[in-house]
Tab-separated table of C-alpha atoms in Angstrom:
chain	number	residue	atom	x	y	z
A	489	GLN	CA	195.827	250.510	377.024
A	490	VAL	CA	197.092	253.242	374.736
A	491	GLN	CA	200.777	254.045	375.049
A	492	LEU	CA	202.874	256.656	373.286
A	493	VAL	CA	206.654	256.567	373.354
A	494	GLU	CA	208.722	259.423	371.964
A	495	SER	CA	212.364	259.324	370.923
A	496	GLY	CA	214.836	261.285	368.845
A	497	GLY	CA	215.455	264.321	370.979
A	498	GLY	CA	218.917	265.713	371.582
A	499	SER	CA	221.157	268.747	371.537
A	500	VAL	CA	221.966	270.547	368.299
A	501	GLN	CA	223.277	273.888	367.188
A	502	ALA	CA	221.047	276.463	365.572
A	503	GLY	CA	220.392	275.584	361.957
A	504	GLY	CA	220.592	271.871	362.639
A	505	SER	CA	217.976	269.161	362.281
A	506	LEU	CA	216.368	266.477	364.385
A	507	ARG	CA	213.683	263.890	363.718
A	508	LEU	CA	211.383	262.913	366.540
A	509	SER	CA	209.455	259.659	366.539
A	510	CYS	CA	206.367	258.617	368.443
A	511	VAL	CA	205.417	254.950	368.513
A	512	ALA	CA	201.800	254.306	369.441
A	513	SER	CA	200.304	251.086	370.738
A	514	GLY	CA	197.031	249.891	372.174
A	515	TYR	CA	194.642	250.980	369.399
A	516	THR	CA	194.017	250.065	365.783
A	517	SER	CA	191.541	252.635	364.474
A	518	SER	CA	192.783	254.975	361.767
A	519	ARG	CA	190.281	257.586	362.906
A	520	ASN	CA	192.797	259.274	365.144
A	521	CYS	CA	194.715	262.515	365.213
A	522	MET	CA	198.271	262.693	366.460
A	523	GLY	CA	199.790	265.881	367.718
A	524	TRP	CA	203.137	267.247	368.794
A	525	PHE	CA	203.411	269.786	371.573
A	526	ARG	CA	206.389	271.392	373.261
A	527	GLN	CA	206.985	273.015	376.596
A	528	ALA	CA	209.841	275.317	377.501
A	529	PRO	CA	210.803	275.880	381.152
A	530	GLY	CA	208.382	278.270	382.794
A	531	LYS	CA	206.029	278.326	379.816
A	532	GLN	CA	202.760	276.681	378.932
A	533	ARG	CA	202.584	273.651	376.723
A	534	GLU	CA	202.442	274.831	373.114
A	535	TRP	CA	200.899	273.067	370.137
A	536	VAL	CA	203.347	272.447	367.286
A	537	ALA	CA	201.507	270.342	364.698
A	538	ASN	CA	198.957	267.601	364.243
A	539	ILE	CA	198.073	265.047	361.596
A	540	TYR	CA	194.901	263.144	360.765
A	541	ALA	CA	195.842	259.502	360.360
A	542	ARG	CA	193.152	258.509	357.841
A	543	GLY	CA	193.564	261.348	355.364
A	544	GLY	CA	197.078	262.544	356.186
A	545	SER	CA	196.018	266.179	356.506
A	546	THR	CA	198.560	268.219	358.447
A	547	TYR	CA	198.352	271.412	360.460
A	548	TYR	CA	201.112	273.594	361.924
A	549	THR	CA	201.585	276.509	364.230
A	550	ASP	CA	202.954	279.515	362.325
A	551	PRO	CA	206.440	279.643	363.952
A	552	VAL	CA	207.316	276.174	362.597
A	553	LYS	CA	205.708	276.286	359.168
A	554	ASP	CA	208.223	275.619	356.379
A	555	ARG	CA	210.716	274.240	358.931
A	556	PHE	CA	208.917	271.280	360.548
A	557	THR	CA	207.121	268.398	358.888
A	558	ILE	CA	204.765	265.990	360.610
A	559	SER	CA	204.256	262.620	358.944
A	560	GLN	CA	203.076	259.127	359.741
A	561	ASP	CA	203.763	255.517	358.959
A	562	ASN	CA	200.505	253.733	359.692
A	563	ALA	CA	202.073	250.307	359.198
A	564	LYS	CA	204.459	251.061	362.047
A	565	ASN	CA	201.964	253.066	364.123
A	566	THR	CA	204.562	255.801	364.206
A	567	VAL	CA	204.330	259.552	363.820
A	568	TYR	CA	207.368	261.661	363.025
A	569	LEU	CA	208.306	265.289	363.420
A	570	GLN	CA	211.128	266.326	361.119
A	571	MET	CA	212.606	269.558	362.418
A	572	ASN	CA	214.927	271.571	360.190
A	573	SER	CA	216.555	274.982	360.569
A	574	LEU	CA	216.219	274.697	364.315
A	575	LYS	CA	216.329	277.838	366.413
A	576	PRO	CA	217.112	278.339	370.117
A	577	GLU	CA	213.441	279.186	370.671
A	578	ASP	CA	212.555	275.644	369.565
A	579	THR	CA	214.133	274.336	372.767
A	580	GLY	CA	211.771	272.410	375.012
A	581	LEU	CA	210.329	269.090	376.041
A	582	TYR	CA	208.451	267.676	373.066
A	583	TYR	CA	205.371	265.573	373.671
A	584	CYS	CA	203.390	263.312	371.401
A	585	ALA	CA	199.630	263.156	371.961
A	586	ALA	CA	196.713	261.165	370.556
A	587	LYS	CA	193.074	262.139	370.088
A	588	LEU	CA	190.770	259.137	369.777
A	589	PRO	CA	188.462	259.129	367.887
A	590	CYS	CA	189.156	261.957	365.526
A	591	TYR	CA	187.739	262.961	362.152
A	592	GLY	CA	190.280	265.537	361.038
A	593	GLY	CA	190.999	269.190	361.741
A	594	THR	CA	193.276	271.367	363.814
A	595	PHE	CA	193.505	270.507	367.479
A	596	SER	CA	195.764	272.970	369.246
A	597	ASN	CA	194.511	272.732	372.813
A	598	PRO	CA	196.152	270.124	375.067
A	599	SER	CA	192.710	269.279	376.452
A	600	ASP	CA	191.703	268.074	372.964
A	601	TYR	CA	193.921	265.028	373.387
A	602	ASP	CA	193.269	261.842	375.288
A	603	TYR	CA	196.715	260.274	375.619
A	604	TRP	CA	200.230	261.612	376.090
A	605	GLY	CA	203.778	260.354	375.930
A	606	GLN	CA	206.468	261.167	378.448
A	607	GLY	CA	208.296	263.627	376.233
A	608	THR	CA	211.715	263.926	374.638
A	609	GLN	CA	214.054	266.863	375.226
A	610	VAL	CA	215.200	269.100	372.389
A	611	THR	CA	217.912	271.664	373.081
A	612	VAL	CA	219.064	274.104	370.433
A	613	SER	CA	222.112	276.213	371.169
A	614	SER	CA	223.035	279.445	369.423
C-alpha cells in the first residue's frame, strides 16, 4: 500500500523560507513522478511542481519559478520542496502526490496522480 506523509509546514513572515518533505512508502520503482500541489481556502487545488524520479527532471508553475525548488533523495524515498522568498499568496495546504508508473513530463492536473498525502499547512503573513 502506497503511503505519502508530508511534513515541514508552518507559519512564516513574507520573505521567509520553509522546506517541505514527503516520505513515500509502499513502492520501489523509480519510474514515478512526484508532485506538490497546494490549496487555499475556497480555491481549487493548484499544481506547484513535479519531479521525475529516474531522471530528476523538474517542472514548475510560473508563480513559483526561481523561488521554489523540488528535489528528491531516492535512498530515503523522500521528495522535498524548498520554498524561498515566500509570499502571502503562497499560503495554503500543501499536498504531496505520486503518479505510478510515470515516464517523465509535466503533470499539472490532480487527476494525473494516483496517491496523495494528507497535506501540511503553510501560512505566510505579510
